[in-house]
Structure formats: structure tokens, C-alpha cells
CSV table of C-alpha atoms in Angstrom, one decimal:
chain,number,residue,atom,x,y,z
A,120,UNK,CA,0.0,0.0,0.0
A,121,UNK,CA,3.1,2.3,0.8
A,122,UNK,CA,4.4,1.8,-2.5
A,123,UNK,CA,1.4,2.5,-4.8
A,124,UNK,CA,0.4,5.7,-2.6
A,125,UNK,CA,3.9,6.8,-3.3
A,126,UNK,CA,3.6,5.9,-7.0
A,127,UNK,CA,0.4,7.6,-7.2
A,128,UNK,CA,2.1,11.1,-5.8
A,129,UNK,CA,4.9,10.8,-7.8
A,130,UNK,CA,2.6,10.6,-11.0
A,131,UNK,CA,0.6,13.3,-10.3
A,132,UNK,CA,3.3,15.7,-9.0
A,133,UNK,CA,5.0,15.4,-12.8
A,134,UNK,CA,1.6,15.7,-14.2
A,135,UNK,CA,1.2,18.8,-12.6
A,136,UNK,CA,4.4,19.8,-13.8
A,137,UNK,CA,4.1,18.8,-17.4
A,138,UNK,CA,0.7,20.8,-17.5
A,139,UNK,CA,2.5,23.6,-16.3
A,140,UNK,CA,4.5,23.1,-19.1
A,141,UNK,CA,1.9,22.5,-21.9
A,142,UNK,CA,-0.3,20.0,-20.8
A,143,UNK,CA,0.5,16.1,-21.4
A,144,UNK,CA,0.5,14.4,-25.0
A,145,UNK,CA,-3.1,14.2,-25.5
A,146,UNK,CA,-3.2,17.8,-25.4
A,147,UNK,CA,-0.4,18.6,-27.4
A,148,UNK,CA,-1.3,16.4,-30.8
A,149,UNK,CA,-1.9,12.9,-29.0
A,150,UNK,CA,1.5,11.9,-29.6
A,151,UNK,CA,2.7,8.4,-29.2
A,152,UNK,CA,6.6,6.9,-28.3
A,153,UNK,CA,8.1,3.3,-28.6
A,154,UNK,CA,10.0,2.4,-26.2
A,155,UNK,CA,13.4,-0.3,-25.9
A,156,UNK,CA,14.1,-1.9,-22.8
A,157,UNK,CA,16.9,-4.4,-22.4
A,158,UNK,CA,16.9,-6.0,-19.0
A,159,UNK,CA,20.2,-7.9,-18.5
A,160,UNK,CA,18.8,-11.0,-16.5
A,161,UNK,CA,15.8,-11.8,-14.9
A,162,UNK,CA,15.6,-11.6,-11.4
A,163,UNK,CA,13.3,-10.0,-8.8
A,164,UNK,CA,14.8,-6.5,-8.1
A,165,UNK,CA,15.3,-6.0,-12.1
A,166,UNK,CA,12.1,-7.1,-12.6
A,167,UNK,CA,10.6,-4.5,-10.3
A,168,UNK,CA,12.7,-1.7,-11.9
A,169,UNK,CA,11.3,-2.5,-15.1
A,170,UNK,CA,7.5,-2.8,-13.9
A,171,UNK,CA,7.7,0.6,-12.2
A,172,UNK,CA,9.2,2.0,-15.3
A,173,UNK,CA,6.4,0.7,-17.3
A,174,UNK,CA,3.9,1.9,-14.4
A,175,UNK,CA,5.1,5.6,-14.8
A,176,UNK,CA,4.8,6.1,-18.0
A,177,UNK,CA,1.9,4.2,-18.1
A,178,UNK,CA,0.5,6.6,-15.2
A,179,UNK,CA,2.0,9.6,-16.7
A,180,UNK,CA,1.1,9.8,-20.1
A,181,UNK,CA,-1.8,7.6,-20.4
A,182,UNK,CA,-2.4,3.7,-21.4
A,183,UNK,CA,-1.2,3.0,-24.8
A,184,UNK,CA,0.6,6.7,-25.6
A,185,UNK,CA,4.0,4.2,-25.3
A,186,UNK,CA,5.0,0.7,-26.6
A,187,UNK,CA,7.5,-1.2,-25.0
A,188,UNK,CA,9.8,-3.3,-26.5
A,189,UNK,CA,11.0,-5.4,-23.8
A,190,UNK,CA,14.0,-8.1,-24.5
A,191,UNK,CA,15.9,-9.7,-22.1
A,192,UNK,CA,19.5,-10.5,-22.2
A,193,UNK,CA,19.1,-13.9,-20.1
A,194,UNK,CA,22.8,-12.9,-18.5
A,195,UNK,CA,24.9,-12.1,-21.7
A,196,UNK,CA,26.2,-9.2,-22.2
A,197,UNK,CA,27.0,-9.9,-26.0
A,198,UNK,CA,23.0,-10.3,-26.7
A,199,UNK,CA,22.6,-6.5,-24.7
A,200,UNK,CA,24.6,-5.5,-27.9
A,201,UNK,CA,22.6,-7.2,-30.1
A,202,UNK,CA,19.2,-6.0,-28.3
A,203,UNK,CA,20.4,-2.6,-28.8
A,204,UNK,CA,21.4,-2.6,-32.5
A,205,UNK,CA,17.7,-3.9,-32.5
A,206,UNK,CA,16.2,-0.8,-31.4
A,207,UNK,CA,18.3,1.6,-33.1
A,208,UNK,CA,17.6,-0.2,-36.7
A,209,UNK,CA,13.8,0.4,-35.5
A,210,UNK,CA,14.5,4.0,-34.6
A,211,UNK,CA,12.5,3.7,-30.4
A,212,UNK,CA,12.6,7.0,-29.0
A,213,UNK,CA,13.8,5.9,-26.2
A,214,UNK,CA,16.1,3.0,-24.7
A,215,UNK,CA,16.2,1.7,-21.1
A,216,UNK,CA,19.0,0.1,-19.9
A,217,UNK,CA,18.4,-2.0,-16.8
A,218,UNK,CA,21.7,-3.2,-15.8
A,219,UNK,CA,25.1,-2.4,-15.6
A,220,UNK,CA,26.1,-4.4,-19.1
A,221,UNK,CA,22.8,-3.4,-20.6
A,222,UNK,CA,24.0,0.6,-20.2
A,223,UNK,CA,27.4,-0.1,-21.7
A,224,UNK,CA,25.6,-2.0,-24.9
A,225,UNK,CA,23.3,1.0,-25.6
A,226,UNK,CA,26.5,3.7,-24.8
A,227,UNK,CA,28.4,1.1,-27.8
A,228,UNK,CA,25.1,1.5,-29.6
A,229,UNK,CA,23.9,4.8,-30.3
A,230,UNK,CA,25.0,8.4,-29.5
A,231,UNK,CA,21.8,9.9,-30.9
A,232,UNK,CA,19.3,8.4,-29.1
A,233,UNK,CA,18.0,8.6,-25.6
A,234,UNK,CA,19.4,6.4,-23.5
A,235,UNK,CA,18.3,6.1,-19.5
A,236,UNK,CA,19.4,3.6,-17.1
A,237,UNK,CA,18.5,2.1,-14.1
A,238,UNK,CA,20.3,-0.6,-11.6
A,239,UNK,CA,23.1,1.0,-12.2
A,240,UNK,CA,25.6,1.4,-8.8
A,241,UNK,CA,28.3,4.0,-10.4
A,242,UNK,CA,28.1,5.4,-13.7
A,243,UNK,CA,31.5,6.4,-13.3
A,244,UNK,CA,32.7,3.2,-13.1
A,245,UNK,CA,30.5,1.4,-15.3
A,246,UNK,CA,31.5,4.3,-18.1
A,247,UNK,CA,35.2,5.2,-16.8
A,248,UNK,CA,34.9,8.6,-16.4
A,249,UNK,CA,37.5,9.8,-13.8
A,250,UNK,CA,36.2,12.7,-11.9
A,251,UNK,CA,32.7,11.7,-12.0
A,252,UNK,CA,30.6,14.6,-11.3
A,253,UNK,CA,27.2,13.1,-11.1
A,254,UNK,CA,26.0,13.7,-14.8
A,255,UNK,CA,26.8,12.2,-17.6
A,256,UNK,CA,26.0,14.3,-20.3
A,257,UNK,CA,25.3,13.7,-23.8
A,258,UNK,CA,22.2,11.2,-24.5
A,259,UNK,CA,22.9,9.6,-21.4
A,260,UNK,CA,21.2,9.7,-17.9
A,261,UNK,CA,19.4,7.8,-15.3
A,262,UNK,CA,18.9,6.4,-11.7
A,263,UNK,CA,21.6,4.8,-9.5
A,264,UNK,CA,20.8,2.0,-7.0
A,265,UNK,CA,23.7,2.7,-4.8
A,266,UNK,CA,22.8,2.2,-1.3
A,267,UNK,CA,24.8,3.9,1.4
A,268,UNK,CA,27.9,1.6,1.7
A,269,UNK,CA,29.2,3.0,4.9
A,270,UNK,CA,26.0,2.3,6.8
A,271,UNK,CA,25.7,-1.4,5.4
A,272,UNK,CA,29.5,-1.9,6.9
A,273,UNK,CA,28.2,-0.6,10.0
A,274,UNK,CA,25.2,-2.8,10.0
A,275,UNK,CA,27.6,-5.7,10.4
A,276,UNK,CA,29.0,-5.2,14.2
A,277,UNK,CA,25.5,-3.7,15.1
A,278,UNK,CA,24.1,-6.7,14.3
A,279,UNK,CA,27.0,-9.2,15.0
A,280,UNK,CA,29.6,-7.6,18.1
A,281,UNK,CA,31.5,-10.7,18.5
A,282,UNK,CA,32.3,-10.7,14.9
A,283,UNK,CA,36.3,-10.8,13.9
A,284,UNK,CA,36.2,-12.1,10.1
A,285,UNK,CA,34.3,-10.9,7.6
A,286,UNK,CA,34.0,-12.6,3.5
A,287,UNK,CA,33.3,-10.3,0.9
A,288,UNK,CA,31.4,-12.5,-1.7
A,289,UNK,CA,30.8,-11.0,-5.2
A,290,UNK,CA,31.1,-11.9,-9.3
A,291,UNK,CA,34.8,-10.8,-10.5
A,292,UNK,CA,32.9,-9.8,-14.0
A,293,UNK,CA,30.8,-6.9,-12.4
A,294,UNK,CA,32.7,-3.5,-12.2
A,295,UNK,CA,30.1,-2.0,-10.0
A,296,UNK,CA,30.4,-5.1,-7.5
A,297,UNK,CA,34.1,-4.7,-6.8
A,298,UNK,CA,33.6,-1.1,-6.2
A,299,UNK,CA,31.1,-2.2,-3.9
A,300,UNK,CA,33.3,-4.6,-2.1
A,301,UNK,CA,36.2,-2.4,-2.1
A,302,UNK,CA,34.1,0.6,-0.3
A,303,UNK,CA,33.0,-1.8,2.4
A,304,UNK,CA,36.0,-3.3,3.1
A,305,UNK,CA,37.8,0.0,3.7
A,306,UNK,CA,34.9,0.6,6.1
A,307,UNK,CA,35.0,-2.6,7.8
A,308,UNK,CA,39.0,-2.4,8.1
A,309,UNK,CA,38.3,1.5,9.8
A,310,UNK,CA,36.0,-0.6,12.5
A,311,UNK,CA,38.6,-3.1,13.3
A,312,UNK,CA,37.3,-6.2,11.0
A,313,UNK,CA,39.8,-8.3,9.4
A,314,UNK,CA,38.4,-8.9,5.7
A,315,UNK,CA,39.0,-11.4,2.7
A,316,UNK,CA,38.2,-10.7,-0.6
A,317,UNK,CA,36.0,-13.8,-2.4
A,318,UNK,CA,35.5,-13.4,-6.0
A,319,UNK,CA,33.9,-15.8,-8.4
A,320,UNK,CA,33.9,-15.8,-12.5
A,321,UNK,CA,29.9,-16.5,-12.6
A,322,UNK,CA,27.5,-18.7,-11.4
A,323,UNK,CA,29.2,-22.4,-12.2
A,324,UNK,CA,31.6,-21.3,-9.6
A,325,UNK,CA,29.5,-19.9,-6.8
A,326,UNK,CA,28.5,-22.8,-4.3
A,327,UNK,CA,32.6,-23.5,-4.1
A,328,UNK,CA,33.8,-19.9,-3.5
A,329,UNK,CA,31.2,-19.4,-1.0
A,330,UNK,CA,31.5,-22.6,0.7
A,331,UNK,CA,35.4,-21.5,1.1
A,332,UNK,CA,34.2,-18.1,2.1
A,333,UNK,CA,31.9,-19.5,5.0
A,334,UNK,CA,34.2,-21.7,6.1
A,335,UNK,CA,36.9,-18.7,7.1
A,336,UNK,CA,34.4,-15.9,8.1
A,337,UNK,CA,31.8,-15.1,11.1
A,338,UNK,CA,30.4,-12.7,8.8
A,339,UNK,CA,29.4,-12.5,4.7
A,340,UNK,CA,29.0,-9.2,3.2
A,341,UNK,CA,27.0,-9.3,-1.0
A,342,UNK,CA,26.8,-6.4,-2.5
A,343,UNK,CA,23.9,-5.4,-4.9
A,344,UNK,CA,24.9,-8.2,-7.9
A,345,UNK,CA,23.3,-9.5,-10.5
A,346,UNK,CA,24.8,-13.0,-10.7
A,347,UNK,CA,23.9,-13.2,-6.7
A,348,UNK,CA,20.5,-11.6,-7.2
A,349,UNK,CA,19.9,-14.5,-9.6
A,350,UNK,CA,21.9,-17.3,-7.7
A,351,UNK,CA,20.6,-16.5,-3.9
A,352,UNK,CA,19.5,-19.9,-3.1
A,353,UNK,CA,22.7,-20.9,-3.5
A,354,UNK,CA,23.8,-18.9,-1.2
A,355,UNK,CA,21.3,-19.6,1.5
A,356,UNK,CA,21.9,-23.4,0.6
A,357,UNK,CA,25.6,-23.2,1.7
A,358,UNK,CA,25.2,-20.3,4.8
A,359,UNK,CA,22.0,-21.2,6.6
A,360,UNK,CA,23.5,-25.1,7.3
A,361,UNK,CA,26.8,-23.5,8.2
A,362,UNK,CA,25.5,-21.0,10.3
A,363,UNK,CA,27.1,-18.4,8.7
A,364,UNK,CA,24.9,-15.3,8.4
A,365,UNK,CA,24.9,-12.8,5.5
A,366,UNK,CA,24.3,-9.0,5.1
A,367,UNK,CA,23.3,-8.5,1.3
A,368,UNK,CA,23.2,-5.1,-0.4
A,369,UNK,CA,20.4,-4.6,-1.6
A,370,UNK,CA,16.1,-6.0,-0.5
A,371,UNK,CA,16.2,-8.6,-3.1
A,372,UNK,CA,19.4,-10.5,-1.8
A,373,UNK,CA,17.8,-10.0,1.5
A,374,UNK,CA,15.1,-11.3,0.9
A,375,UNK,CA,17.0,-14.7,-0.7
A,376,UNK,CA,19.7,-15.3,1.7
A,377,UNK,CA,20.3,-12.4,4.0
A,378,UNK,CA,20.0,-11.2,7.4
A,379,UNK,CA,19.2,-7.5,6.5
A,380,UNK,CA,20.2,-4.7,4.6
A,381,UNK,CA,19.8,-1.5,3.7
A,382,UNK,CA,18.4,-1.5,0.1
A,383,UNK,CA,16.7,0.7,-2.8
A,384,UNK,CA,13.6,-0.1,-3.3
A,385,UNK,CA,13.7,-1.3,-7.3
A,386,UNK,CA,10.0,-0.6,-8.1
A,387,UNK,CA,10.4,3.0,-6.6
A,388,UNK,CA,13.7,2.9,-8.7
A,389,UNK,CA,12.5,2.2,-12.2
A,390,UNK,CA,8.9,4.1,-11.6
A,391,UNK,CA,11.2,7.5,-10.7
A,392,UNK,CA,13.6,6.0,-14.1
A,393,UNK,CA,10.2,6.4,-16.0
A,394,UNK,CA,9.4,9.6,-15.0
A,395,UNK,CA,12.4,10.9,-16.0
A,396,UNK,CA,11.5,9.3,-19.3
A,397,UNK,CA,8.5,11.2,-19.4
A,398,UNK,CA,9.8,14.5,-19.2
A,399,UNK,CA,12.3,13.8,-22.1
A,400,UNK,CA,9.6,12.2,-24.3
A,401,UNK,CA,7.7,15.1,-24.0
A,402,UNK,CA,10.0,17.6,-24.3
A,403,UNK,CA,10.3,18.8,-20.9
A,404,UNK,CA,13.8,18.0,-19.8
A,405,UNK,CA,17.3,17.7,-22.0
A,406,UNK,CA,18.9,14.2,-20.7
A,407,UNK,CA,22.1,15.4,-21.2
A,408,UNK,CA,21.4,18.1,-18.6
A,409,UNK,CA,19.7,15.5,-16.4
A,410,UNK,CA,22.0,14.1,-13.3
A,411,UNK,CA,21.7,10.7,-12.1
A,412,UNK,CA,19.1,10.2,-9.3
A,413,UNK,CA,19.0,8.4,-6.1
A,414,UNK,CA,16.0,7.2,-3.8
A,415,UNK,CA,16.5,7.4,0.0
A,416,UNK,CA,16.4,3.5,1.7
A,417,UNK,CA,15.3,2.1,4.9
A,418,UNK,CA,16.2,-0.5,7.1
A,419,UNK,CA,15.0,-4.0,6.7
A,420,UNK,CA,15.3,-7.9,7.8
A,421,UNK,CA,14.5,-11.0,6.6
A,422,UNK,CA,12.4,-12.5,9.7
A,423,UNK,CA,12.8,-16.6,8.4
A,424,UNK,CA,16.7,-16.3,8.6
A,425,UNK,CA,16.7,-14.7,11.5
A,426,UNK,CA,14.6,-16.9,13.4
A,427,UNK,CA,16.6,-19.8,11.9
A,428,UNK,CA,20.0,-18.5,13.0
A,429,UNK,CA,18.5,-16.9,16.5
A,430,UNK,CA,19.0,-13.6,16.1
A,431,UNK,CA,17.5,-10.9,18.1
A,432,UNK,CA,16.7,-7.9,15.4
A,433,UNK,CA,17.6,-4.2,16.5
A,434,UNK,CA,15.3,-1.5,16.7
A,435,UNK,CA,14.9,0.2,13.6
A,436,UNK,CA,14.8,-2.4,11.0
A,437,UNK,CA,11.0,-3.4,9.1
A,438,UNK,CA,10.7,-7.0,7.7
A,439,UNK,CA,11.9,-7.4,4.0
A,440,UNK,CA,9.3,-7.2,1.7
């Protein structure tokens, strides 16, 4: 209920704004848009992102005003490339790029047209641009799903005091998970935690690396990942019967194999994506003056792993949803 009152503001906040500005398509020629959206991999926070993309737009400038083109990469980042040559032989308006390898296909693909992103952790990383300033520029802009890394370090002696060790599990082939990784381990290190890098090449190798991982630490840290979004049973498989127990980074992960986290919510991520969208389908805003955009998170638990490992949760923390 939380969510859809908050979508439901959100909409009609920007459709005020867009009649301020000239009134919504209908009134302005009934124009119509297609839309591309390449989704790297299917997996519940993704999925989210993309619905509440689809919602906005849907909300904003009426059913049927947009067509989505939806194609998923089913993990490969050489189909994102071919997914995005698709849509610019069929001229969309618009591209979405949900995913980390998705946005660097579309950047490959097209400098003319529009291309917004979501799931994304750092552009600056995921494009290379030293000095990051917090817009892109160009035909390129979009939400981030960075959580606040600091906090989720901190999370891990709130939660666990006794803890000495801590594994930092994560796919090797994800730039935005070993920044991840990297800023929480400096944190963990500045709170006295001795930590151990545990990288894996993709999914064939997880179980072993993270079998290895909880045999060494009190503590696992994930950070938001797309192979472990899509692998967290794995996870749980190998943790929950060794007792380990593991923070995740973002409500998905949680919600899979984690104790807690605090996450971006993915729905709220893609719907505030589409408005975005909105305003530069209808003129309203130029994406390459358009910075990337963060949501604010909250504190949350997964209440079946923590009653199976006998934790006690602190204040402040809601159950996963």
C-alpha cells in the first residue's frame, strides 16, 4: 500500500508539472513513443525496476501513448549489444538500460538516441569517467541504485559484536560489485574487521567460493549483484546449514539469503527512471542536462533467517518485503 500511494504522488506531482509546461500528449497532438528496454537478466529486483518504469509512463502519459519493446539478455552481455542494434535499426525514441552491461551496450550503440538507465551502482565506473561529477552528459542519464555503503558496513558489528572475520562474496565480472566490495571493506577495516576478498567468475563457480568463504568468516557481506540476485538460493543453501549469516546489499538478496540490509527499493527505482522518461519524451527536460538520481532507503530484515540462525533484530529495522 506504501508503494502504490507513493507511485500515485509521484505521478501526479509530474503531471502537474508537465501541464505547467503544456499539458501532457493528449493535449499537445496525441503523440505516441516506442520504447526499448533491455533487462540484463531476470531476477526479482530488475524485474521490479522495469514494472515501475512501465507503471510511470503508463500513469503519466496515459495507457497506450508508449510501446514497450522489452528483450531480455538472459545474463549475456554480447545479446545486450545485439538487443540494442535492434532498437536503433527500429528507430525507439527511447532506450532503457536496466543493468550495468545493458547501459554499456546502448552507450556502444547509439550516440543519438536517448538512453536512461537504471540498476546502475556507479556510472563512473560502469562508463570510466575519472572525476565523476554526477552527470553524464550527452544522450545519457538515469537512476543509480547505490545504497549507502558506509552504513551497510556498519550494519555488520551492530548486528554481530563478536564478529572478527568478515567474507566479501561477489562476481569478478561486475565492475560495480568490486567497487562495492572495495568501499566496504575500507569501512570494515576502519571498525577493526579483518576482511577477505572472495570473487567468483559466474555462477558455475559460486557454491565453491562461497563454501570456502563461510568456512573462514563469522560474517558474509554481497553487495547489490546481478549474478547473486539470480543465484541466492545458492547462497542460503551453503550459509544457513553452516550458520554463517549474511548481510546483502540490496532487499532482493535480503530477501534470498540475507540477514538485513539497507536496500533501494527497485520498483520506486525504475517508476522515478520512468518519469524521468517522461519529461524527455515530451520535451520537458534535455537528458544530457539531467544528473543521475538516487532514492533514499530504509532499514530492513529478513524474519525466516533470522529466526533460523536466533537472532534478536535491533530497533529500527521493518521486515523485507
Amino acid at each position: 500500500m506504501k508503494k502504490k500511494f507513493l507511485a500515485a504522488l509521484l505521478a501526479c506531482l509530474l503531471c502537474l508539472t508537465l501541464a505547467a509546461c503544456g499539458g501532457p500528449p493528449e493535449e499537445t497532438g496525441g503523440a505516441t513513443y516506442t520504447v526499448g528496454i533491455c533487462q540484463l537478466v531476470e531476477h526479482e529486483a530488475l524485474d521490479a525496476a522495469t514494472a515501475g518504469f512501465q507503471d510511470a509512463l503508463n500513469d503519466i502519459l496515459g495507457e497506450g501513448t508508449v510501446s514497450f519493446d522489452l528483450q531480455n539478455a538472459q545474463g549475456d552481455s554480447n545479446t545486450c549489444s545485439v538487443i540494442v542494434n535492434s532498437f536503433v535499426s527500429n528507430d525507439v525514441d527511447l532506450i532503457l538500460a536496466n543493468a550495468t552491461p545493458a547501459l554499456q551496450a546502448a552507450v556502444a550503440g547509439t550516440g543519438e538516441i536517448p538512453i536512461l538507465c537504471t540498476s546502475v551502482t556507479e556510472y563512473g565506473v560502469a562508463l570510466d569517467i575519472e572525476g565523476f561529477d554526477g552527470t553524464v552528459g550527452g544522450n545519457i542519464s538515469g537512476t543509480s541504485d547505490l545504497s549507502p555503503l558506509d552504513q551497510q558496513a556498519a550494519m555488520i558489528p551492530e548486528w554481530f559484536p563478536e564478529a572478527e572475520t568478515v567474507g566479501l562474496l561477489y562476481c569478478s565480472a561486475e565492475a560495480n560489485s568490486q567497487y562495492q566490495v572495495d568501499v566496504v571493506k575500507a569501512e570494515l577495516e576502519k571498525l577493526g574487521l579483518t576482511c577477505t576478498l572472495y570473487p567468483f567468475a559466474d555462477s558455475n563457480d559460486l557454491s565453491s567460493v562461497c563454501t570456502a568463504a563461510a568456512e573462514k568468516s563469522d560474517v558474509l557481506y554481497v553487495p547489490t549483484d546481478n549474478t547473486v540476485a539470480a543465484n541466492t538460493g545458492v547462497i542460503d543453501n551453503v550459509c544457513r546449514a553452516a550458520k554463517v549469516p549474511v548481510m546483502g546489499g540490496d532487499s532482493g538478496i535480503c530477501a534470498g539469503c540475507g540477514v538485513a540490509t539497507i536496500p533501494v527499493n527497485y520498483y520506486d527505482l525504475g517508476y522515478l527512471t520512468g518519469e524521468m522518461a517522461a519529461q524527455i519524451l515530451t520535451g520537458q527536460a534535455d537528458i544530457s542536462e539531467m544528473p543521475i538520481a538516487h532514492l533514499e532507503s530504509a532499514r530492513v530484515y529478513n524474519p525466516e533467517i533470522c529466526q533460523a540462525l536466533g537472532l534478536t533484530v535491533p530497533e529500527g529495522y521493518d521486515p523485507v518485503a
